[in-house]
Amino acid sequence: MQDTKRHAYAHARPALAVDCVVFGFDEDQLRVLLIQRDLPPFAGGWALPGGFVRIDETLDEAARRELHEETGVDRVYLEQLYTFGGVDRDPRERVVSVAYYALVKLSSHQVAAATDARDAAWFALDDLPPLAFDHADIIETAHRRLQGKLRYEPIGFELLPRKFALSQLQRLYEVVLEQPLDKRNFRKKVLSMDILDELDEVQKDVAHRAARLYRFDERRYRRAKKAGQEFQL
Amino acid sequence: MQDTKRHAYAHARPALAVDCVVFGFDEDQLRVLLIQRDLPPFAGGWALPGGFVRIDETLDEAARRELHEETGVDRVYLEQLYTFGGVDRDPRERVVSVAYYALVKLSSHQVAAATDARDAAWFALDDLPPLAFDHADIIETAHRRLQGKLRYEPIGFELLPRKFALSQLQRLYEVVLEQPLDKRNFRKKVLSMDILDELDEVQKDVAHRAARLYRFDERRYRRAKKAGQEFQL
DNA sequence: AAAGGATAGTGTCGGACAAACACTTAGGCA
DNA sequence: TGCCTAAGTGTTTGTCCGACACTATCCTTT
């Protein structure tokens, strides 16, 4: 409840920001998109893209706007993660931050778009630079959330090219979940979900037998989900 | 990232509040604790307990403080739920609210404590009065989260007396998950988790065969969880 | 004291799904 | 032509989940 009495007082208000943990998948590494700060505090240090919430935009809008402004990234899977409200997160003043995580297809042109705007760069999740504020905590929380989500919802496709081989998908799962998976069981499981289109196309420019390509069929997925189907592992 | 440049500008800031969805379990109903507003907007209407975040307290602290001030409820299971940032949530001004959900043991004296402070009352989840702001949305989100959480973490005990019968626990699961469960399978499953102490005590004042009482053993639970044990259903 | 009512408490079987496991095929490259 | 690398493919075994019905205990009523 927002109490009208206390509304009358002009209490000091925490500032409200959004921060985005942008995940990308690069062959066999999970990466995070960071930007380099040019001003104190943490000048020269790396931080998550983000910024203050404007008075006339929703939180989701703020997250997408900042993401676009600071990294050029656009039209991605985006979901609210957690709100970080530690009193001393920011040394200047009280800032509460609503954290989001995003999944992008590194294969698209987005890498280029990302790297020209400001000083943005992809870092391997297991080899991050020192981070500003509590952004290391936020990334850790995002990683755990991604692991949990991936186990029971097929969002892995958001990190792959539109057309992909099953082995790519498996590598993605192995990297994110940090555990090896059995090839035959994995294929059996994924194909049995019946949400992939088998294409009449195979990989190009590989130095070995080319793998068949598949495409995620979002329509079928939605229908199956509505019908109560599960998508574990 | 909190951008220092924009810090210089005195942008209009959204106000920041917390709201709490407090769940209680009453024999065979899931209930929510609401308070009655005495001032506009929505004067006389019902709303979630909550209020503005102070400049020197964390979000968790704010949630616990408001909960205590407005309902007398104290020392409960509390977890952040989601942050609601719709632009027109509050007709007076822009207010972003970090929602929490809490689980309380109705059996404790907390009911009494809750009902004396202000006009607080328990409502059955499936028979709520008209609610202020977007609080109906928040409660719905909290309910779904509770369902999801209960499926794979043993938090049901937070809603029951310290000593309880297995049938009570089962009814709780049935009510929250909105599906009937098989008695024998349920007992088998719960007991196999090995996180309950079987007490040398039975129910009193029941008009039929008295059931054996159990107690949740949090130490054992933590140890088992650390060892990687699952707690599904 | 007996009968009835209500809930407690208990075990088995069958089917489905998950986990373990190895060889053959295809294509590029030396 | 041979080799290297990854693709692709089934079966078996065990475990866990779900379905299912009767007896025991205690209190209440007559």
Short mmCIF file of C-alpha atoms (C1' of nucleotides) in Angstrom, two decimals:
data_model
loop_
_atom_site.label_atom_id
_atom_site.label_comp_id
_atom_site.label_asym_id
_atom_site.label_seq_id
_atom_site.Cartn_x
_atom_site.Cartn_y
_atom_site.Cartn_z
CA MET A 1 0.00 0.00 0.00
CA GLN A 2 1.21 3.45 -0.79
CA ASP A 3 0.33 5.46 2.29
CA THR A 4 -1.00 8.87 1.46
CA LYS A 5 0.04 10.37 4.75
CA ARG A 6 3.68 9.65 4.23
CA HIS A 7 3.28 10.91 0.71
CA ALA A 8 2.94 14.41 2.04
CA TYR A 9 6.49 14.34 3.44
CA ALA A 10 9.22 14.94 0.96
CA HIS A 11 11.33 12.00 2.01
CA ALA A 12 14.68 11.56 0.39
CA ARG A 13 14.12 9.07 -2.39
CA PRO A 14 16.45 6.35 -3.54
CA ALA A 15 17.37 6.70 -7.19
CA LEU A 16 16.07 3.95 -9.42
CA ALA A 17 18.15 2.32 -12.13
CA VAL A 18 18.06 -0.72 -14.39
CA ASP A 19 21.02 -2.94 -15.25
CA CYS A 20 21.19 -5.64 -17.91
CA VAL A 21 23.16 -8.85 -17.94
CA VAL A 22 23.43 -9.66 -21.63
CA PHE A 23 24.40 -13.25 -22.38
CA GLY A 24 25.81 -14.43 -25.65
CA PHE A 25 27.03 -17.84 -26.73
CA ASP A 26 30.15 -18.10 -28.81
CA GLU A 27 30.83 -21.63 -30.06
CA ASP A 28 31.70 -22.99 -26.67
CA GLN A 29 31.80 -20.11 -24.27
CA LEU A 30 29.10 -18.23 -22.46
CA ARG A 31 29.83 -14.52 -22.63
CA VAL A 32 28.58 -11.33 -21.05
CA LEU A 33 28.44 -7.91 -22.64
CA LEU A 34 30.09 -5.17 -20.57
CA ILE A 35 30.80 -1.51 -21.11
CA GLN A 36 33.75 0.49 -19.92
CA ARG A 37 33.10 3.41 -17.62
CA ASP A 38 34.71 6.69 -18.47
CA LEU A 39 33.91 8.57 -15.28
CA PRO A 40 34.29 7.92 -11.56
CA PRO A 41 33.41 6.01 -9.59
CA PHE A 42 35.14 2.99 -11.10
CA ALA A 43 36.39 5.06 -14.05
CA GLY A 44 38.01 2.77 -16.57
CA GLY A 45 36.40 -0.20 -14.92
CA TRP A 46 33.84 -2.46 -16.51
CA ALA A 47 30.17 -2.48 -15.70
CA LEU A 48 26.82 -3.75 -16.86
CA PRO A 49 24.91 -1.64 -19.35
CA GLY A 50 22.17 0.24 -17.56
CA GLY A 51 21.01 3.61 -16.32
CA PHE A 52 18.31 5.54 -14.56
CA VAL A 53 14.63 4.93 -15.01
CA ARG A 54 12.76 7.87 -16.45
CA ILE A 55 9.55 9.09 -14.96
CA ASP A 56 7.41 8.16 -17.95
CA GLU A 57 8.69 4.73 -18.94
CA THR A 58 8.12 1.29 -17.52
CA LEU A 59 11.00 -0.76 -16.17
CA ASP A 60 11.06 -3.00 -19.22
CA GLU A 61 11.16 0.05 -21.46
CA ALA A 62 14.00 1.54 -19.46
CA ALA A 63 15.99 -1.68 -19.74
CA ARG A 64 15.51 -1.92 -23.48
CA ARG A 65 16.27 1.73 -23.99
CA GLU A 66 19.51 1.67 -22.02
CA LEU A 67 20.56 -1.51 -23.69
CA HIS A 68 20.02 0.02 -27.07
CA GLU A 69 21.64 3.34 -26.23
CA GLU A 70 24.74 1.89 -24.67
CA THR A 71 25.38 -1.20 -26.75
CA GLY A 72 23.21 -1.04 -29.84
CA VAL A 73 21.58 -4.31 -28.86
CA ASP A 74 17.95 -4.49 -29.84
CA ARG A 75 15.01 -6.88 -30.04
CA VAL A 76 16.27 -9.51 -27.68
CA TYR A 77 14.82 -11.88 -25.15
CA LEU A 78 14.64 -9.83 -21.95
CA GLU A 79 13.36 -10.77 -18.53
CA GLN A 80 13.41 -9.15 -15.14
CA LEU A 81 15.85 -10.84 -12.80
CA TYR A 82 15.92 -9.35 -9.31
CA THR A 83 16.03 -5.96 -7.66
CA PHE A 84 19.19 -5.07 -5.81
CA GLY A 85 18.70 -2.67 -2.95
CA GLY A 86 21.83 -2.73 -0.81
CA VAL A 87 22.34 0.60 0.91
CA ASP A 88 25.94 1.07 -0.21
CA ARG A 89 25.79 -0.35 -3.72
CA ASP A 90 26.75 3.02 -5.16
CA PRO A 91 29.30 5.14 -3.29
CA ARG A 92 27.74 8.40 -4.44
CA GLU A 93 24.21 8.02 -3.31
CA ARG A 94 21.48 5.48 -2.71
CA VAL A 95 20.65 3.68 -5.92
CA VAL A 96 18.28 0.74 -6.18
CA SER A 97 18.68 -1.24 -9.36
CA VAL A 98 16.20 -3.48 -11.10
CA ALA A 99 18.34 -6.06 -12.87
CA TYR A 100 17.36 -7.75 -16.13
CA TYR A 101 18.96 -10.48 -18.14
CA ALA A 102 18.95 -10.72 -21.89
CA LEU A 103 19.79 -13.46 -24.37
CA VAL A 104 21.17 -12.46 -27.76
CA LYS A 105 22.20 -14.31 -30.88
CA LEU A 106 25.87 -13.49 -31.25
CA SER A 107 25.64 -14.74 -34.80
CA SER A 108 23.46 -11.84 -35.87
CA HIS A 109 24.94 -8.47 -36.73
CA GLN A 110 24.45 -7.46 -33.12
CA VAL A 111 28.07 -7.99 -32.25
CA ALA A 112 29.09 -5.31 -34.66
CA ALA A 113 26.37 -3.00 -33.46
CA ALA A 114 27.48 -3.58 -29.93
CA THR A 115 31.12 -2.93 -30.41
CA ASP A 116 30.86 0.41 -32.15
CA ALA A 117 28.72 2.12 -29.53
CA ARG A 118 30.94 3.24 -26.64
CA ASP A 119 33.45 0.78 -25.30
CA ALA A 120 31.46 -2.37 -25.19
CA ALA A 121 33.00 -5.82 -25.23
CA TRP A 122 32.14 -9.45 -24.69
CA PHE A 123 33.84 -11.28 -21.81
CA ALA A 124 33.83 -14.96 -21.08
CA LEU A 125 31.66 -15.57 -18.05
CA ASP A 126 34.45 -17.43 -16.30
CA ASP A 127 37.04 -14.77 -17.01
CA LEU A 128 35.44 -11.47 -16.10
CA PRO A 129 37.40 -8.31 -15.37
CA PRO A 130 36.96 -6.56 -12.02
CA LEU A 131 33.48 -5.08 -12.04
CA ALA A 132 31.99 -1.84 -10.77
CA PHE A 133 29.41 -1.66 -8.00
CA ASP A 134 27.84 -5.01 -7.08
CA HIS A 135 27.71 -6.04 -10.71
CA ALA A 136 29.61 -9.25 -10.06
CA ASP A 137 26.78 -10.32 -7.73
CA ILE A 138 24.21 -9.43 -10.33
CA ILE A 139 25.95 -11.50 -12.98
CA GLU A 140 26.20 -14.45 -10.64
CA THR A 141 22.49 -14.22 -9.87
CA ALA A 142 21.73 -13.99 -13.58
CA HIS A 143 23.83 -17.04 -14.32
CA ARG A 144 22.04 -19.11 -11.71
CA ARG A 145 18.71 -17.95 -13.05
CA LEU A 146 19.69 -18.84 -16.58
CA GLN A 147 20.70 -22.31 -15.44
CA GLY A 148 17.42 -22.80 -13.65
CA LYS A 149 15.34 -21.50 -16.51
CA LEU A 150 17.13 -23.51 -19.16
CA ARG A 151 16.34 -26.71 -17.31
CA TYR A 152 12.63 -26.40 -17.82
CA GLU A 153 12.06 -23.95 -20.64
CA PRO A 154 13.51 -24.02 -24.13
CA ILE A 155 15.12 -20.60 -24.19
CA GLY A 156 18.45 -21.85 -25.44
CA PHE A 157 17.41 -21.01 -28.98
CA GLU A 158 17.61 -17.34 -28.13
CA LEU A 159 21.37 -17.74 -27.89
CA LEU A 160 21.85 -19.63 -31.16
CA PRO A 161 21.57 -18.67 -34.83
CA ARG A 162 18.14 -19.25 -36.33
CA LYS A 163 19.46 -22.35 -38.02
CA PHE A 164 21.60 -24.57 -35.87
CA ALA A 165 22.84 -28.12 -35.51
CA LEU A 166 21.81 -30.27 -32.60
CA SER A 167 25.40 -30.52 -31.49
CA GLN A 168 25.51 -26.74 -31.11
CA LEU A 169 22.43 -26.86 -28.97
CA GLN A 170 23.92 -29.60 -26.87
CA ARG A 171 27.16 -27.68 -26.37
CA LEU A 172 25.14 -24.70 -25.28
CA TYR A 173 23.35 -26.75 -22.66
CA GLU A 174 26.58 -28.28 -21.47
CA VAL A 175 28.25 -24.91 -21.13
CA VAL A 176 25.37 -23.22 -19.36
CA LEU A 177 24.57 -26.09 -17.03
CA GLU A 178 28.23 -26.91 -16.51
CA GLN A 179 27.75 -30.63 -16.98
CA PRO A 180 28.32 -33.06 -19.83
CA LEU A 181 25.29 -34.57 -21.52
CA ASP A 182 24.88 -37.82 -23.39
CA LYS A 183 24.55 -37.21 -27.11
CA ARG A 184 21.92 -39.83 -27.88
CA ASN A 185 19.78 -39.10 -24.88
CA PHE A 186 19.96 -35.39 -25.55
CA ARG A 187 18.84 -35.75 -29.14
CA LYS A 188 16.08 -38.14 -28.22
CA LYS A 189 14.81 -35.73 -25.58
CA VAL A 190 14.96 -32.59 -27.65
CA LEU A 191 13.41 -34.12 -30.74
CA SER A 192 10.64 -35.70 -28.71
CA MET A 193 9.54 -32.23 -27.63
CA ASP A 194 8.51 -31.74 -31.23
CA ILE A 195 9.28 -28.04 -31.38
CA LEU A 196 12.06 -28.15 -33.97
CA ASP A 197 11.78 -28.02 -37.74
CA GLU A 198 14.21 -30.29 -39.49
CA LEU A 199 15.56 -28.31 -42.43
CA ASP A 200 16.75 -29.59 -45.79
CA GLU A 201 20.06 -27.99 -45.13
CA VAL A 202 23.40 -28.86 -43.61
CA GLN A 203 26.32 -26.97 -42.16
CA LYS A 204 28.77 -25.34 -44.57
CA ASP A 205 32.51 -24.86 -44.31
CA VAL A 206 33.18 -27.46 -41.67
CA ALA A 207 36.19 -29.74 -41.87
CA HIS A 208 34.20 -32.89 -41.31
CA ARG A 209 30.82 -34.38 -41.97
CA ALA A 210 28.27 -31.57 -42.06
CA ALA A 211 25.43 -31.70 -39.56
CA ARG A 212 21.78 -31.29 -40.41
CA LEU A 213 20.30 -27.93 -39.44
CA TYR A 214 17.18 -27.30 -37.39
CA ARG A 215 15.04 -24.32 -36.58
CA PHE A 216 13.02 -23.57 -33.46
CA ASP A 217 9.30 -23.40 -34.21
CA GLU A 218 7.90 -20.90 -31.77
CA ARG A 219 4.29 -21.40 -32.83
CA ARG A 220 4.40 -25.11 -32.13
CA TYR A 221 6.16 -24.43 -28.86
CA ARG A 222 3.45 -22.07 -27.68
CA ARG A 223 0.74 -24.51 -28.62
CA ALA A 224 2.46 -27.40 -26.88
CA LYS A 225 3.06 -25.31 -23.80
CA LYS A 226 -0.55 -24.24 -23.64
CA ALA A 227 -1.48 -27.90 -23.86
CA GLY A 228 0.53 -28.51 -20.72
CA GLN A 229 3.60 -30.11 -22.22
CA GLU A 230 6.78 -30.05 -20.14
CA PHE A 231 10.20 -29.13 -21.47
CA GLN A 232 12.61 -30.40 -18.87
CA LEU A 233 16.28 -30.75 -19.72
CA MET B 1 25.61 1.02 -14.98
CA GLN B 2 24.85 4.19 -13.12
CA ASP B 3 25.97 6.92 -15.48
CA THR B 4 27.64 9.77 -13.72
CA LYS B 5 26.78 12.28 -16.40
CA ARG B 6 23.11 11.84 -16.03
CA HIS B 7 23.58 11.93 -12.29
CA ALA B 8 24.22 15.63 -12.55
CA TYR B 9 20.73 16.28 -13.86
CA ALA B 10 18.00 16.36 -11.28
CA HIS B 11 15.66 14.10 -13.17
CA ALA B 12 12.26 13.52 -11.68
CA ARG B 13 12.54 10.28 -9.79
CA PRO B 14 9.94 7.55 -9.47
CA ALA B 15 9.02 6.91 -5.86
CA LEU B 16 10.03 3.49 -4.56
CA ALA B 17 7.78 1.33 -2.43
CA VAL B 18 7.57 -2.24 -1.18
CA ASP B 19 4.42 -4.34 -0.97
CA CYS B 20 3.97 -7.68 0.74
CA VAL B 21 1.73 -10.58 -0.15
CA VAL B 22 1.34 -12.43 3.13
CA PHE B 23 0.07 -15.97 2.79
CA GLY B 24 -1.47 -17.96 5.62
CA PHE B 25 -2.98 -21.41 5.63
CA ASP B 26 -6.13 -22.03 7.60
CA GLU B 27 -7.09 -25.70 7.72
CA ASP B 28 -8.10 -25.87 4.13
CA GLN B 29 -7.92 -22.41 2.70
CA LEU B 30 -5.06 -20.31 1.47
CA ARG B 31 -5.45 -16.79 2.77
CA VAL B 32 -3.92 -13.38 2.18
CA LEU B 33 -3.50 -10.62 4.70
CA LEU B 34 -4.87 -7.24 3.59
CA ILE B 35 -5.26 -3.86 5.20
CA GLN B 36 -7.98 -1.35 4.72
CA ARG B 37 -7.04 2.05 3.37
CA ASP B 38 -8.33 5.07 5.22
CA LEU B 39 -7.33 7.72 2.69
CA PRO B 40 -7.70 8.24 -1.02
CA PRO B 41 -7.02 6.93 -3.50
CA PHE B 42 -9.04 3.78 -2.93
CA ALA B 43 -10.12 4.99 0.53
CA GLY B 44 -12.00 2.23 2.27
CA GLY B 45 -10.64 -0.28 -0.20
CA TRP B 46 -8.33 -3.12 0.59
CA ALA B 47 -4.65 -3.23 -0.27
CA LEU B 48 -1.44 -5.08 0.40
CA PRO B 49 0.60 -3.98 3.37
CA GLY B 50 3.53 -1.90 2.20
CA GLY B 51 4.99 1.56 1.99
CA PHE B 52 7.89 3.66 0.85
CA VAL B 53 11.49 2.62 1.04
CA ARG B 54 13.60 4.83 3.27
CA ILE B 55 16.91 6.15 2.16
CA ASP B 56 18.93 4.18 4.70
CA GLU B 57 17.32 0.74 4.65
CA THR B 58 17.61 -2.17 2.27
CA LEU B 59 14.58 -3.43 0.38
CA ASP B 60 14.28 -6.48 2.63
CA GLU B 61 14.42 -4.25 5.69
CA ALA B 62 11.75 -1.98 4.26
CA ALA B 63 9.48 -4.93 3.59
CA ARG B 64 9.89 -6.33 7.10
CA ARG B 65 9.45 -2.93 8.68
CA GLU B 66 6.25 -2.12 6.83
CA LEU B 67 4.89 -5.55 7.49
CA HIS B 68 5.54 -5.16 11.18
CA GLU B 69 4.23 -1.61 11.39
CA GLU B 70 1.03 -2.26 9.51
CA THR B 71 0.10 -5.75 10.58
CA GLY B 72 2.22 -6.72 13.56
CA VAL B 73 3.58 -9.67 11.61
CA ASP B 74 7.18 -10.45 12.43
CA ARG B 75 9.91 -13.03 11.86
CA VAL B 76 8.44 -14.72 8.84
CA TYR B 77 9.68 -16.34 5.69
CA LEU B 78 10.08 -13.47 3.25
CA GLU B 79 11.31 -13.44 -0.31
CA GLN B 80 11.45 -10.91 -3.08
CA LEU B 81 8.89 -11.60 -5.77
CA TYR B 82 9.00 -9.13 -8.64
CA THR B 83 9.22 -5.41 -9.21
CA PHE B 84 6.17 -3.72 -10.67
CA GLY B 85 6.90 -0.64 -12.68
CA GLY B 86 3.82 0.23 -14.68
CA VAL B 87 3.64 3.94 -15.32
CA ASP B 88 0.09 4.37 -14.06
CA ARG B 89 0.05 1.99 -11.15
CA ASP B 90 -0.62 4.83 -8.75
CA PRO B 91 -2.95 7.62 -9.85
CA ARG B 92 -1.13 10.25 -7.79
CA GLU B 93 2.38 9.90 -9.07
CA ARG B 94 4.85 7.43 -10.46
CA VAL B 95 5.51 4.69 -7.92
CA VAL B 96 7.59 1.61 -8.58
CA SER B 97 6.97 -1.18 -6.14
CA VAL B 98 9.21 -4.07 -5.19
CA ALA B 99 6.84 -6.85 -4.22
CA TYR B 100 7.62 -9.52 -1.65
CA TYR B 101 5.76 -12.56 -0.52
CA ALA B 102 5.72 -13.89 2.99
CA LEU B 103 4.62 -17.18 4.55
CA VAL B 104 3.31 -17.12 8.10
CA LYS B 105 2.12 -19.73 10.53
CA LEU B 106 -1.47 -18.74 11.21
CA SER B 107 -1.36 -21.00 14.23
CA SER B 108 1.03 -18.71 16.07
CA HIS B 109 -0.19 -15.65 17.90
CA GLN B 110 0.43 -13.65 14.76
CA VAL B 111 -3.22 -13.57 13.84
CA ALA B 112 -4.01 -11.66 16.97
CA ALA B 113 -1.09 -9.33 16.47
CA ALA B 114 -2.18 -8.73 12.93
CA THR B 115 -5.79 -7.94 13.65
CA ASP B 116 -5.21 -5.31 16.32
CA ALA B 117 -2.92 -3.06 14.30
CA ARG B 118 -5.00 -0.97 11.91
CA ASP B 119 -7.73 -2.70 9.96
CA ALA B 120 -6.03 -5.85 8.85
CA ALA B 121 -7.88 -9.00 7.89
CA TRP B 122 -7.35 -12.37 6.27
CA PHE B 123 -9.16 -13.09 3.01
CA ALA B 124 -9.46 -16.38 1.20
CA LEU B 125 -7.34 -16.26 -1.91
CA ASP B 126 -10.28 -17.26 -4.06
CA ASP B 127 -12.61 -14.70 -2.56
CA LEU B 128 -10.73 -11.42 -2.47
CA PRO B 129 -12.38 -8.02 -2.21
CA PRO B 130 -11.74 -5.40 -4.88
CA LEU B 131 -8.15 -4.32 -4.49
CA ALA B 132 -6.36 -1.00 -4.77
CA PHE B 133 -3.74 -0.22 -7.41
CA ASP B 134 -2.46 -3.28 -9.30
CA HIS B 135 -2.48 -5.35 -6.15
CA ALA B 136 -4.64 -8.05 -7.68
CA ASP B 137 -1.90 -8.61 -10.27
CA ILE B 138 0.71 -8.77 -7.57
CA ILE B 139 -1.23 -11.37 -5.64
CA GLU B 140 -1.72 -13.45 -8.74
CA THR B 141 1.99 -13.33 -9.46
CA ALA B 142 2.72 -14.29 -5.87
CA HIS B 143 0.35 -17.22 -6.05
CA ARG B 144 1.99 -18.56 -9.18
CA ARG B 145 5.40 -18.15 -7.62
CA LEU B 146 4.29 -19.97 -4.50
CA GLN B 147 3.00 -22.84 -6.61
CA GLY B 148 6.23 -23.04 -8.52
CA LYS B 149 8.39 -22.84 -5.45
CA LEU B 150 6.41 -25.40 -3.50
CA ARG B 151 6.93 -27.95 -6.23
CA TYR B 152 10.64 -28.11 -5.75
CA GLU B 153 11.42 -26.68 -2.33
CA PRO B 154 9.95 -27.68 1.00
CA ILE B 155 8.67 -24.31 2.13
CA GLY B 156 5.22 -25.59 3.02
CA PHE B 157 6.31 -25.94 6.62
CA GLU B 158 6.44 -22.17 6.92
CA LEU B 159 2.65 -22.16 6.65
CA LEU B 160 2.00 -24.90 9.20
CA PRO B 161 2.37 -25.11 12.99
CA ARG B 162 5.73 -26.41 14.15
CA LYS B 163 4.13 -29.76 14.88
CA PHE B 164 1.82 -31.04 12.21
CA ALA B 165 0.27 -34.19 10.81
CA LEU B 166 1.11 -35.46 7.36
CA SER B 167 -2.48 -35.04 6.33
CA GLN B 168 -2.26 -31.35 7.11
CA LEU B 169 0.81 -31.07 4.96
CA GLN B 170 -0.91 -32.90 2.17
CA ARG B 171 -3.98 -30.67 2.34
CA LEU B 172 -1.69 -27.67 2.17
CA TYR B 173 -0.08 -28.97 -1.00
CA GLU B 174 -3.42 -29.80 -2.52
CA VAL B 175 -4.80 -26.35 -1.81
CA VAL B 176 -1.78 -24.46 -3.04
CA LEU B 177 -1.20 -26.56 -6.14
CA GLU B 178 -4.93 -26.87 -6.81
CA GLN B 179 -4.78 -30.57 -7.50
CA PRO B 180 -5.56 -33.68 -5.48
CA LEU B 181 -2.68 -35.88 -4.41
CA ASP B 182 -2.57 -39.57 -3.61
CA LYS B 183 -2.18 -40.14 0.12
CA ARG B 184 0.17 -43.09 -0.03
CA ASN B 185 2.38 -41.65 -2.71
CA PHE B 186 2.53 -38.32 -0.94
CA ARG B 187 3.62 -39.87 2.36
CA LYS B 188 6.16 -42.07 0.66
CA LYS B 189 7.64 -39.09 -1.15
CA VAL B 190 7.75 -36.72 1.79
CA LEU B 191 9.14 -39.25 4.23
CA SER B 192 11.78 -40.37 1.76
CA MET B 193 13.19 -36.85 1.76
CA ASP B 194 14.24 -37.56 5.31
CA ILE B 195 13.81 -34.04 6.59
CA LEU B 196 11.02 -34.68 9.09
CA ASP B 197 11.30 -35.71 12.73
CA GLU B 198 8.67 -38.19 13.74
CA LEU B 199 7.51 -37.09 17.19
CA ASP B 200 6.21 -39.25 20.05
CA GLU B 201 3.06 -37.25 19.98
CA VAL B 202 -0.32 -37.32 18.33
CA GLN B 203 -3.07 -34.83 17.61
CA LYS B 204 -5.37 -33.82 20.48
CA ASP B 205 -9.05 -33.02 20.48
CA VAL B 206 -9.93 -34.62 17.22
CA ALA B 207 -13.15 -36.58 16.81
CA HIS B 208 -11.42 -39.57 15.23
CA ARG B 209 -8.20 -41.47 15.30
CA ALA B 210 -5.42 -39.04 16.16
CA ALA B 211 -2.61 -38.61 13.66
CA ARG B 212 1.06 -38.79 14.50
CA LEU B 213 2.81 -35.42 14.56
CA TYR B 214 5.98 -34.47 12.73
CA ARG B 215 8.39 -31.56 12.80
CA PHE B 216 10.45 -30.09 10.00
CA ASP B 217 14.17 -30.48 10.67
CA GLU B 218 15.80 -27.49 9.08
CA ARG B 219 19.37 -28.60 9.86
CA ARG B 220 18.91 -31.88 8.09
CA TYR B 221 17.22 -30.12 5.21
CA ARG B 222 20.15 -27.74 4.75
CA ARG B 223 22.63 -30.57 4.85
CA ALA B 224 20.66 -32.64 2.35
CA LYS B 225 20.26 -29.69 0.06
CA LYS B 226 23.96 -28.91 0.17
CA ALA B 227 24.56 -32.55 -0.77
CA GLY B 228 22.52 -32.00 -3.89
CA GLN B 229 19.31 -33.73 -2.89
CA GLU B 230 16.17 -32.78 -4.77
CA PHE B 231 12.85 -32.02 -3.15
CA GLN B 232 10.36 -32.22 -5.95
CA LEU B 233 6.69 -32.48 -5.08
"C1'" DA C 1 -21.85 -51.57 25.72
"C1'" DA C 2 -22.33 -51.67 20.88
"C1'" DA C 3 -22.45 -49.68 16.44
"C1'" DG C 4 -21.21 -46.21 13.38
"C1'" DG C 5 -18.49 -42.44 11.61
"C1'" DA C 6 -14.33 -40.31 10.45
"C1'" DT C 7 -9.65 -40.14 9.45
"C1'" DA C 8 -4.98 -42.62 10.02
"C1'" DG C 9 -2.02 -45.66 8.23
"C1'" DT C 10 -0.02 -49.16 5.19
"C1'" DG C 11 2.24 -52.19 0.21
"C1'" DT C 12 2.24 -53.91 -4.48
"C1'" DC C 13 2.33 -53.94 -9.30
"C1'" DG C 14 2.95 -52.20 -13.95
"C1'" DG C 15 4.42 -48.82 -17.11
"C1'" DA C 16 7.11 -45.03 -18.45
"C1'" DC C 17 10.97 -42.65 -18.57
"C1'" DA C 18 15.99 -41.82 -17.65
"C1'" DA C 19 20.75 -43.38 -17.84
"C1'" DA C 20 24.37 -46.06 -19.66
"C1'" DC C 21 26.64 -47.50 -23.52
"C1'" DA C 22 29.68 -48.30 -29.03
"C1'" DC C 23 29.82 -48.54 -33.64
"C1'" DT C 24 29.03 -46.96 -38.45
"C1'" DT C 25 28.66 -43.02 -41.75
"C1'" DA C 26 30.01 -38.90 -44.18
"C1'" DG C 27 32.98 -35.51 -45.66
"C1'" DG C 28 37.38 -32.79 -45.79
"C1'" DC C 29 42.16 -32.85 -45.87
"C1'" DA C 30 46.90 -34.51 -46.19
"C1'" DT D 1 43.84 -43.55 -50.67
"C1'" DG D 2 43.93 -43.24 -45.99
"C1'" DC D 3 43.05 -40.60 -41.98
"C1'" DC D 4 40.86 -37.42 -39.04
"C1'" DT D 5 36.84 -35.46 -37.06
"C1'" DA D 6 32.33 -35.06 -35.91
"C1'" DA D 7 27.42 -36.84 -37.20
"C1'" DG D 8 24.12 -39.99 -36.55
"C1'" DT D 9 21.70 -43.98 -34.71
"C1'" DG D 10 18.94 -48.35 -30.70
"C1'" DT D 11 18.82 -51.28 -27.06
"C1'" DT D 12 18.92 -52.60 -22.42
"C1'" DT D 13 18.56 -51.85 -17.66
"C1'" DG D 14 17.05 -49.93 -13.64
"C1'" DT D 15 14.41 -46.48 -11.10
"C1'" DC D 16 10.79 -43.84 -10.04
"C1'" DC D 17 5.96 -42.45 -10.54
"C1'" DG D 18 1.13 -43.40 -10.49
"C1'" DA D 19 -2.78 -46.19 -9.70
"C1'" DC D 20 -5.18 -48.62 -6.42
"C1'" DA D 21 -8.25 -50.71 -1.37
"C1'" DC D 22 -8.40 -52.36 2.93
"C1'" DT D 23 -7.60 -52.42 8.12
"C1'" DA D 24 -6.79 -49.80 12.50
"C1'" DT D 25 -7.89 -46.43 15.93
"C1'" DC D 26 -10.44 -43.27 18.43
"C1'" DC D 27 -14.42 -40.69 19.48
"C1'" DT D 28 -19.44 -40.11 19.45
"C1'" DT D 29 -24.00 -41.47 19.53
"C1'" DT D 30 -27.72 -44.32 20.93
#
